[in-house]
mmCIF file of C-alpha atoms in Angstrom:
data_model
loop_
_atom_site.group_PDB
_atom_site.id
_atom_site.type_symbol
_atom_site.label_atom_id
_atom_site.label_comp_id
_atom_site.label_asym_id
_atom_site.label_seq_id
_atom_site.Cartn_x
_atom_site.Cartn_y
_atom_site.Cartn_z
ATOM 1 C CA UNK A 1 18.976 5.684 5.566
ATOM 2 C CA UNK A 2 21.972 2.929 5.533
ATOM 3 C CA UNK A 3 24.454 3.378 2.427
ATOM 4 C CA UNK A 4 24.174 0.721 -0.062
ATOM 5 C CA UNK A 5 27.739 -0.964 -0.094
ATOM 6 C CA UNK A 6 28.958 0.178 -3.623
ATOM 7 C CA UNK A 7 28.856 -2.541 -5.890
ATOM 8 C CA UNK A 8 31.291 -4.201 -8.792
ATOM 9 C CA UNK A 9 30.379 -6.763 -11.326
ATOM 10 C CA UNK A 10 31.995 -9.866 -10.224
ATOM 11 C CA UNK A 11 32.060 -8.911 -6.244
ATOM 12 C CA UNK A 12 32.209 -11.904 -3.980
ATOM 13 C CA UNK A 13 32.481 -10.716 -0.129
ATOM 14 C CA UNK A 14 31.181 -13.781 0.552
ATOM 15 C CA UNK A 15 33.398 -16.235 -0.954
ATOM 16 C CA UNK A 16 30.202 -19.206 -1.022
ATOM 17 C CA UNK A 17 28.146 -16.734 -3.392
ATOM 18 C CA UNK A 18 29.192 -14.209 -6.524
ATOM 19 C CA UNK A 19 27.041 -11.185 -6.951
ATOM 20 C CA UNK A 20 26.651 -10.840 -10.765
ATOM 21 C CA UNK A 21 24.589 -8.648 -13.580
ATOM 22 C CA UNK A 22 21.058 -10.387 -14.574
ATOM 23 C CA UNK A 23 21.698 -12.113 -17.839
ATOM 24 C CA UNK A 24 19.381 -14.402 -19.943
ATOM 25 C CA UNK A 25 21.475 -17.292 -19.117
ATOM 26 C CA UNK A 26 19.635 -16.665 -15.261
ATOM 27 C CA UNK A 27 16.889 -17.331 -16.558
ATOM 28 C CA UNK A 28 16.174 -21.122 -15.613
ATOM 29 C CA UNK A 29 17.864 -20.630 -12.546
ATOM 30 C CA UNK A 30 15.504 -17.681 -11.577
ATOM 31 C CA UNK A 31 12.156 -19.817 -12.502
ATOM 32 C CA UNK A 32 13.483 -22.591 -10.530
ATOM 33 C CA UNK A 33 13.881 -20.213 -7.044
ATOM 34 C CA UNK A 34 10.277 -18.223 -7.834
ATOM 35 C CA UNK A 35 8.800 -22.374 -8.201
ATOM 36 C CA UNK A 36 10.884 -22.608 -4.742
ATOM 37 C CA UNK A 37 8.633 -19.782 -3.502
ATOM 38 C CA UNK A 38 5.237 -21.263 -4.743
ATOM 39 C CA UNK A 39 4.997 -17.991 -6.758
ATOM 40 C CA UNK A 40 3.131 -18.833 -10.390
ATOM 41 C CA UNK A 41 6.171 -17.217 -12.465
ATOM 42 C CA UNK A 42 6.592 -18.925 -16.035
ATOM 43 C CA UNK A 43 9.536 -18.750 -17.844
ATOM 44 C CA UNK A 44 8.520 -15.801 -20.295
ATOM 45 C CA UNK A 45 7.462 -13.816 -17.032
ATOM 46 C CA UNK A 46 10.777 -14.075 -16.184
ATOM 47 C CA UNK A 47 12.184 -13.164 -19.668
ATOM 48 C CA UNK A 48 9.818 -10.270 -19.758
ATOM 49 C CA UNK A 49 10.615 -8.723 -16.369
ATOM 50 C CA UNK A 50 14.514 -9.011 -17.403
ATOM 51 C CA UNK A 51 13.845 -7.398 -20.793
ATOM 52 C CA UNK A 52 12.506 -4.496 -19.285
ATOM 53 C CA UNK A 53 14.366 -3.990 -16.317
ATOM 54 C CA UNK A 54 17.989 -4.622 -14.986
ATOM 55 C CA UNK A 55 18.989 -6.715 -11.982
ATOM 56 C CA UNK A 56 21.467 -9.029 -10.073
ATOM 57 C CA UNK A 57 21.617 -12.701 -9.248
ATOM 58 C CA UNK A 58 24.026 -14.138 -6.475
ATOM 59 C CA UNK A 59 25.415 -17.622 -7.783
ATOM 60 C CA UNK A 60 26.573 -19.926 -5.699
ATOM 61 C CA UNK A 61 28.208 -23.031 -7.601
ATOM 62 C CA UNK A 62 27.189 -22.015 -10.751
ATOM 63 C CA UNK A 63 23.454 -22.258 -9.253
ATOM 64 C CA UNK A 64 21.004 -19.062 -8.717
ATOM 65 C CA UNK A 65 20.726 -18.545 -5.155
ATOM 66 C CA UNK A 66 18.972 -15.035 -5.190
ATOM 67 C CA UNK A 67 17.907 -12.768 -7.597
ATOM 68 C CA UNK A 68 16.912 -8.341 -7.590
ATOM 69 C CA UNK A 69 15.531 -6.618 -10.191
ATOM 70 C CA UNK A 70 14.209 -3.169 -10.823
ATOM 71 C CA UNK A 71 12.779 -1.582 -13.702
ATOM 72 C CA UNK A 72 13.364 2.842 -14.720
ATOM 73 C CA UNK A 73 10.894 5.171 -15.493
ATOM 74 C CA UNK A 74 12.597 7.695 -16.459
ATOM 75 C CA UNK A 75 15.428 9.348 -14.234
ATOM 76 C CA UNK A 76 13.240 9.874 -11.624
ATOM 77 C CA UNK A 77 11.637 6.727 -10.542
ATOM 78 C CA UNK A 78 11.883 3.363 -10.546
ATOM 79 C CA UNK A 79 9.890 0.014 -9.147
ATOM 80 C CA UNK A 80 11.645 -3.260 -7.683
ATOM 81 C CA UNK A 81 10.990 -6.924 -6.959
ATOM 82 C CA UNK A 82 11.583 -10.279 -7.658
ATOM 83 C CA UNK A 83 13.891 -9.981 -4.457
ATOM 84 C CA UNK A 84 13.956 -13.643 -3.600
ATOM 85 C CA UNK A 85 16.427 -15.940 -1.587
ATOM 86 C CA UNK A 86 16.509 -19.643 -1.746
ATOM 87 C CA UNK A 87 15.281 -21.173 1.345
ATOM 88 C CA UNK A 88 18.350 -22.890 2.046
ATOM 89 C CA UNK A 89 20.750 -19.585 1.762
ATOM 90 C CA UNK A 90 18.360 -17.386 3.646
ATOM 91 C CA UNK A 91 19.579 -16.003 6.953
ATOM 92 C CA UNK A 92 23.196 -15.269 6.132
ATOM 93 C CA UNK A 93 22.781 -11.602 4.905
ATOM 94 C CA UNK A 94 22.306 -12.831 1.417
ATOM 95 C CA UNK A 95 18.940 -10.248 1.075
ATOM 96 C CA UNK A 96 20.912 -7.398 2.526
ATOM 97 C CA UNK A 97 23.394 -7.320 -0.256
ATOM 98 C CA UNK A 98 21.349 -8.394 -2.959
ATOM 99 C CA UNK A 99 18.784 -5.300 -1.865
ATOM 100 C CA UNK A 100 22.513 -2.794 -1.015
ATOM 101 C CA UNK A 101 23.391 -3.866 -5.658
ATOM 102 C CA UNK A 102 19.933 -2.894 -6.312
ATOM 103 C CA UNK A 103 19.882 0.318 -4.907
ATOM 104 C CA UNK A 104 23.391 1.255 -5.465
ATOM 105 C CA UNK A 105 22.769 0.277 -8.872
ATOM 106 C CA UNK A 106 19.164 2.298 -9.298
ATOM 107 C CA UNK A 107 19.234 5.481 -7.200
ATOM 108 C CA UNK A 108 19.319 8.462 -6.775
ATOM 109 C CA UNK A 109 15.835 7.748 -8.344
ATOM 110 C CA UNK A 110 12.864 7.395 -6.072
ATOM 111 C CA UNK A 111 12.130 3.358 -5.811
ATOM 112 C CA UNK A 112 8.502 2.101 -5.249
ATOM 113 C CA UNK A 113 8.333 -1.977 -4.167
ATOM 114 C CA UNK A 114 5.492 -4.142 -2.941
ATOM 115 C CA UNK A 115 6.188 -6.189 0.026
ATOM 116 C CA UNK A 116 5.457 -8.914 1.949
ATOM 117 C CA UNK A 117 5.368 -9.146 5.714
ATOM 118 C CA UNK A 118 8.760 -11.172 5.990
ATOM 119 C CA UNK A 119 10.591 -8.540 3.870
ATOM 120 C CA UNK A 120 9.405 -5.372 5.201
ATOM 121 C CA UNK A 121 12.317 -5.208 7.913
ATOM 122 C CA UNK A 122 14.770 -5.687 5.153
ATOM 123 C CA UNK A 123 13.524 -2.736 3.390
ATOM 124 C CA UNK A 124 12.570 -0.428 6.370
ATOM 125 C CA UNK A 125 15.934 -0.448 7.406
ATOM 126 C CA UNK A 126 17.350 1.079 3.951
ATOM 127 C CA UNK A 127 14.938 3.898 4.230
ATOM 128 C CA UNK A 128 11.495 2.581 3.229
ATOM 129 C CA UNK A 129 8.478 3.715 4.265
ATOM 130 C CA UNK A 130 4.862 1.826 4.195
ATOM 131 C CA UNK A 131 2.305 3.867 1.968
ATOM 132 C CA UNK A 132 -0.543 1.456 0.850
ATOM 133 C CA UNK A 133 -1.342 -2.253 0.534
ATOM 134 C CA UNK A 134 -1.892 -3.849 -2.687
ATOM 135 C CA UNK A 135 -4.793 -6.978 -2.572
ATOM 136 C CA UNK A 136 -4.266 -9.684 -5.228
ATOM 137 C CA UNK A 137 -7.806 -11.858 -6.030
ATOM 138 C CA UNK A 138 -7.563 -14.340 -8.348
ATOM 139 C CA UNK A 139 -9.807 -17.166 -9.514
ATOM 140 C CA UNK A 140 -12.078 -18.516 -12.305
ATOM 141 C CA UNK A 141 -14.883 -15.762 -12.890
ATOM 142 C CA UNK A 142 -18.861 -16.945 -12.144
ATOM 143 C CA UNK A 143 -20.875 -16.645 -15.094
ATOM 144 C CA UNK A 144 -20.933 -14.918 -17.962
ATOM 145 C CA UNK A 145 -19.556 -11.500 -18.339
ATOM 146 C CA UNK A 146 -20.937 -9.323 -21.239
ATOM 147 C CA UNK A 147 -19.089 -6.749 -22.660
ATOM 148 C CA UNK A 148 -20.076 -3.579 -22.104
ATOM 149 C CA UNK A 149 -21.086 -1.468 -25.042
ATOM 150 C CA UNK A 150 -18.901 -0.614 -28.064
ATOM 151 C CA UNK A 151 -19.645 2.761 -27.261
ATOM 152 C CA UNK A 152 -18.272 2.776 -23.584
ATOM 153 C CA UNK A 153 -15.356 0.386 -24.147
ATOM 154 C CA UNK A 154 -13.575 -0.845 -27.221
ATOM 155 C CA UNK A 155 -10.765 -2.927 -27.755
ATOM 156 C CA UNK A 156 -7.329 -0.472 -28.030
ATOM 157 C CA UNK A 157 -6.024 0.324 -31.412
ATOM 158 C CA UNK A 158 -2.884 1.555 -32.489
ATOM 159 C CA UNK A 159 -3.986 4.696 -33.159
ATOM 160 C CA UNK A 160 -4.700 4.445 -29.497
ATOM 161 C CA UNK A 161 -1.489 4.244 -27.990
ATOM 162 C CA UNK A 162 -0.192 7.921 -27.368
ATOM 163 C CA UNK A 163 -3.674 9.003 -25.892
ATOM 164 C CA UNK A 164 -3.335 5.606 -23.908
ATOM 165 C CA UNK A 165 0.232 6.946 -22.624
ATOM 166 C CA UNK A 166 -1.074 10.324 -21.499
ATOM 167 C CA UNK A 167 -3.888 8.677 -19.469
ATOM 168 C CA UNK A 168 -0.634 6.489 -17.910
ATOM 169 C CA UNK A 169 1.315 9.284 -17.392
ATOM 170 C CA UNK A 170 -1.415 11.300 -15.697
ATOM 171 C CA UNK A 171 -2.000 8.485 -13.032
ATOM 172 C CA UNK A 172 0.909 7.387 -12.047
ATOM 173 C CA UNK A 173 3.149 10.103 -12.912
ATOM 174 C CA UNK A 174 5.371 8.256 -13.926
ATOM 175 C CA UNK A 175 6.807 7.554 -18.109
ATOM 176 C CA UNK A 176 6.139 3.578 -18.558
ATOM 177 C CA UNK A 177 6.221 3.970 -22.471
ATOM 178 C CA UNK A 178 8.264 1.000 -22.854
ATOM 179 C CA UNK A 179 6.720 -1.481 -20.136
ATOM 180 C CA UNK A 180 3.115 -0.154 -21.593
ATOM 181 C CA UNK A 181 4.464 -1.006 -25.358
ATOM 182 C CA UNK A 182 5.821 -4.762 -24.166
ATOM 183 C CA UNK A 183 2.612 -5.651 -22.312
ATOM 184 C CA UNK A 184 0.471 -4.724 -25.452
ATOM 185 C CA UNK A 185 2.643 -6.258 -27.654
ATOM 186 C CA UNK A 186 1.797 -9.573 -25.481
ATOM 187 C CA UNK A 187 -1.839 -8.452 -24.584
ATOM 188 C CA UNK A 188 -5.172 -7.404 -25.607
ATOM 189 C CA UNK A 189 -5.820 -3.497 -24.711
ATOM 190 C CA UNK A 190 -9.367 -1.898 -23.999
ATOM 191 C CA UNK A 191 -10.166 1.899 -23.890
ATOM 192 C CA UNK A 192 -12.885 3.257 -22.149
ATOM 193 C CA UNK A 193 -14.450 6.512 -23.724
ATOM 194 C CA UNK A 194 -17.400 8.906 -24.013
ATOM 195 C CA UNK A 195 -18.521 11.419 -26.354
ATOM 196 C CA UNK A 196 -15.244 10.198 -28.484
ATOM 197 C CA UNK A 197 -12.934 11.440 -25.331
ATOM 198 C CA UNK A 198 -10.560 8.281 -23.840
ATOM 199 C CA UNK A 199 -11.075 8.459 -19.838
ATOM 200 C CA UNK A 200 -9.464 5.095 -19.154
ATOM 201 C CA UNK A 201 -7.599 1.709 -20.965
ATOM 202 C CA UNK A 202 -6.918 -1.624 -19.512
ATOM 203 C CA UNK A 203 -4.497 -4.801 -20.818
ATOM 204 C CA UNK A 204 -4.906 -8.492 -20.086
ATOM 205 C CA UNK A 205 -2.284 -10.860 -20.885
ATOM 206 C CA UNK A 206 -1.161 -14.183 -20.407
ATOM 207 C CA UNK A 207 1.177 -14.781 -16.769
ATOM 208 C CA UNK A 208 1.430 -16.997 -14.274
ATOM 209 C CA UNK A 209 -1.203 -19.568 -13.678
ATOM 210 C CA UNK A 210 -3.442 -17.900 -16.590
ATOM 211 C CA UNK A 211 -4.398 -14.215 -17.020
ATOM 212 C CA UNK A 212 -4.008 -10.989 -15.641
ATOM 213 C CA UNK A 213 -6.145 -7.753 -15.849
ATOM 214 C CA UNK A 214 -3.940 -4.761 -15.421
ATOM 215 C CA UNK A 215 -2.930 -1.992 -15.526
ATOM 216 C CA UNK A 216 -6.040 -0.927 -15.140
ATOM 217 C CA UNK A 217 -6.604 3.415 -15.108
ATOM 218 C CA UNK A 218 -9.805 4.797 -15.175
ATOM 219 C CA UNK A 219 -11.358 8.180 -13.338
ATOM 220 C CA UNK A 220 -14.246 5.901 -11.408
ATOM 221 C CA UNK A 221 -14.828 2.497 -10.146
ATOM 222 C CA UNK A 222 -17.790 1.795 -12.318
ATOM 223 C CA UNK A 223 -15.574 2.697 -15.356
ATOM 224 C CA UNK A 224 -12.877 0.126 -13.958
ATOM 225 C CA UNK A 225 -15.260 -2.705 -13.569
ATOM 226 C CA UNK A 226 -16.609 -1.520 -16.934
ATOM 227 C CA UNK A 227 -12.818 -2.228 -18.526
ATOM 228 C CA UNK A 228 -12.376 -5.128 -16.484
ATOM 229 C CA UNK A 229 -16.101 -6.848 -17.852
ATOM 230 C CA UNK A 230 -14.698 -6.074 -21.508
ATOM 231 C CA UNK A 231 -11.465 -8.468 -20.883
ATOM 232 C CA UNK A 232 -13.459 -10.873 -18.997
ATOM 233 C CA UNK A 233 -15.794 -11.244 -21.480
ATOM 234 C CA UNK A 234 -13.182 -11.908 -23.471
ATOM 235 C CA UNK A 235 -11.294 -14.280 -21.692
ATOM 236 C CA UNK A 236 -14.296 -16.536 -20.953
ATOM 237 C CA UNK A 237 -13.848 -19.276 -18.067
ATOM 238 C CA UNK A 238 -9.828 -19.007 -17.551
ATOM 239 C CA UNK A 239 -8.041 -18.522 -14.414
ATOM 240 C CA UNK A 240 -7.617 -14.658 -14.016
ATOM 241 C CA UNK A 241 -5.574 -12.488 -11.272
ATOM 242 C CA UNK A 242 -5.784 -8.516 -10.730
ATOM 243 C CA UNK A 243 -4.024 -6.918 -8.309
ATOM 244 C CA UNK A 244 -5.405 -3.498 -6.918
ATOM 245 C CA UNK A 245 -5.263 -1.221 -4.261
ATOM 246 C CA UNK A 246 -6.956 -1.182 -0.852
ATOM 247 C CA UNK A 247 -8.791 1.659 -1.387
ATOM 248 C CA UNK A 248 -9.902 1.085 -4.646
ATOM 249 C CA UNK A 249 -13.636 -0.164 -4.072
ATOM 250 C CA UNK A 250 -13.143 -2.945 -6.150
ATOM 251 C CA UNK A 251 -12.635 -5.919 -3.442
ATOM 252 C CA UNK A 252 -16.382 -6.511 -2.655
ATOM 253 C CA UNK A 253 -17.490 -6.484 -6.479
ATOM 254 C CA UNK A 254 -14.338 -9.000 -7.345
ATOM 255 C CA UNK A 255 -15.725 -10.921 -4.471
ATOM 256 C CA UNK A 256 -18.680 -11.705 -5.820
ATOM 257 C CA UNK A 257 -17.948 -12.430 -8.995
ATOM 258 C CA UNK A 258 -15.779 -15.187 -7.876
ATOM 259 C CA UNK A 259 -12.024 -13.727 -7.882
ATOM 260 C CA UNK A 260 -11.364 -14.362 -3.936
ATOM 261 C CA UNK A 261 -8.598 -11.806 -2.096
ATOM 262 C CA UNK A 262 -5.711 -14.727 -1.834
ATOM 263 C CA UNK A 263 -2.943 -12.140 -0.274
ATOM 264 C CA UNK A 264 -1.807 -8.782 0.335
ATOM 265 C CA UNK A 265 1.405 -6.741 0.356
ATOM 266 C CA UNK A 266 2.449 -3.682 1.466
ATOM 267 C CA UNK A 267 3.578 -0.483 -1.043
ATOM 268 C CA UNK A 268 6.311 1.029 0.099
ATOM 269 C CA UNK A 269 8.757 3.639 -0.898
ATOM 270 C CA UNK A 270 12.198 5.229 -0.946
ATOM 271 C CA UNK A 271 12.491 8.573 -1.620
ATOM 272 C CA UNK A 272 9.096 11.096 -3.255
ATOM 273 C CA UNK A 273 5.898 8.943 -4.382
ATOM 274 C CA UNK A 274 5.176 10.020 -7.763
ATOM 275 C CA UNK A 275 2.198 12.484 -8.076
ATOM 276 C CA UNK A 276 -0.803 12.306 -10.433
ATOM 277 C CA UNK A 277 -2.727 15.018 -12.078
ATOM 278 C CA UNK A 278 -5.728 12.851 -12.824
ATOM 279 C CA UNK A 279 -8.676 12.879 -13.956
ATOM 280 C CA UNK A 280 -7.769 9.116 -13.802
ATOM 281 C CA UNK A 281 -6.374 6.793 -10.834
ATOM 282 C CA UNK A 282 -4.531 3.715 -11.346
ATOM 283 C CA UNK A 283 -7.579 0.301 -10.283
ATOM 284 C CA UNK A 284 -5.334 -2.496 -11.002
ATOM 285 C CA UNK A 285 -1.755 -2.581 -11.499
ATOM 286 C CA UNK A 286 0.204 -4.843 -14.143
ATOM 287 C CA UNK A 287 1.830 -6.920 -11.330
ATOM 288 C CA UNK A 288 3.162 -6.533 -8.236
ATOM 289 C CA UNK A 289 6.835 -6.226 -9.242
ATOM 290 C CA UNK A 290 6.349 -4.083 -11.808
ATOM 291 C CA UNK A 291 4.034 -1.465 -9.387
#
């Protein structure tokens, strides 16, 4: 694997662009480049990713040029995204060191990212390796989605949480008590159970161009369509994303009820995936920057 350059607040190699910290005052600057990008980013996305996560922005002029982020989970592992380059900077190396901060700045932790096809050469040359592909649908749901019973799935309490977290932990294998606690705090939570045991939990929140359903975690794909009918239900006739893996035999059924595949990207990895110990397996995920 190439050796990140070591980084220092303030370096500017390039003289036309400064590589600094993330900061709140980024913000507007950041939304601007991710409108640039025709990605469906709001403003509290933005503020949201930052609050969990640290990153770098390269300035150029006093304007955001390009902007890294990744967010811990524990000492172990980390995700990253929101690697973007304005169109009129791109091609002068400007992705390389943005990418060279980030990892300097996160490792040695492993460090999952989802990818497009224009940026997997970028990250395959620091070390990455492809290991699944992530399919967003989105759309306006047909019909009208019932909830499933109160005895199968139940909006999330409080009371919920830790039981919630241990179903997390087992999935991914990774600790994501504080991005779990921020997207409920925003969000509506659902728990799937029988015979009073918890075997799965879902959020949907407000981002982008409406809602999103994840993360999703459940042991089957009936349960996760189960979860994902609750928060439908819910939502009613709203524009609505979820983003889930390949393999997760949820792409036909989303199909039909009207959320279309739009895209894809590629999961990829630098260093040890994190391991489950199940029952549960991660159906949806909160959003592809995030992992």
């Amino acid at each position: 694997m190439m050796k990140p350059a070591s980084y220092q607040a303030g370096d500017c190699d390039d003289r036309a662009a400064v590589l600094v910290p993330f900061a709140r005052s980024h913000l507007e600057g950041a939304l601007k480049l991710s409108q640039e990008m025709s990605w469906p980013y709001r403003l509290e996305d933005w503020d949201v990713a930052l609050q969990l996560g640290k990153g770098f922005v390269l300035e150029r002029g006093g304007t955001v040029i390009g902007t890294a982020a990744w967010w811990p989970y524990g000492e172990t592992h980390a995700s990253a995204g929101l690697i973007i380059v304005a169109k009129t900077a791109q091609g002068r190396g400007y992705g390389a060191r943005l990418m060279d901060a980030l990892l300097t700045s996160a490792r040695p932790r492993s460090i999952a990212l989802n990818s497009t096809a224009e940026g997997q050469a970028l990250y395959q040359r620091r070390g990455f390796v492809p290991i699944g592909v992530i399919h967003q649908h989105q759309g306006i749901p047909r019909g009208r989605h019932e909830p499933p019973p109160l005895k199968l799935v139940r909006p999330m309490a409080a009371s919920d949480f830790e039981v919630v977290m241990r179903l997390d932990r087992d999935a991914t294998g990774l600790e994501r008590r504080q991005m779990l606690e921020k997207l409920l705090h925003s969000g509506n939570g659902y728990v799937l159970q029988r015979d009073g045991i918890a075997g799965g939990y879902a959020i949907s929140r407000l981002f982008g161009r409406g809602h999103v359903i994840g993360p999703v975690v459940a042991e089957t794909s009936t349960d996760a369509q189960a979860l994902i009918e609750a928060a439908l239900a819910r939502l009613g006739s709203v524009f609505v994303r979820i983003d889930t893996s390949a393999t997760s035999q949820l792409g036909d059924w989303l199909e039909r009820i009207g959320l279309e595949q739009v895209g894809d990207a590629t999961t990829m990895i630098l260093g040890t995936p994190a391991s489950s110990s199940g029952p549960a397996h991660v159906f949806a995920i909160p959003n592809q920057s995030f992992g």
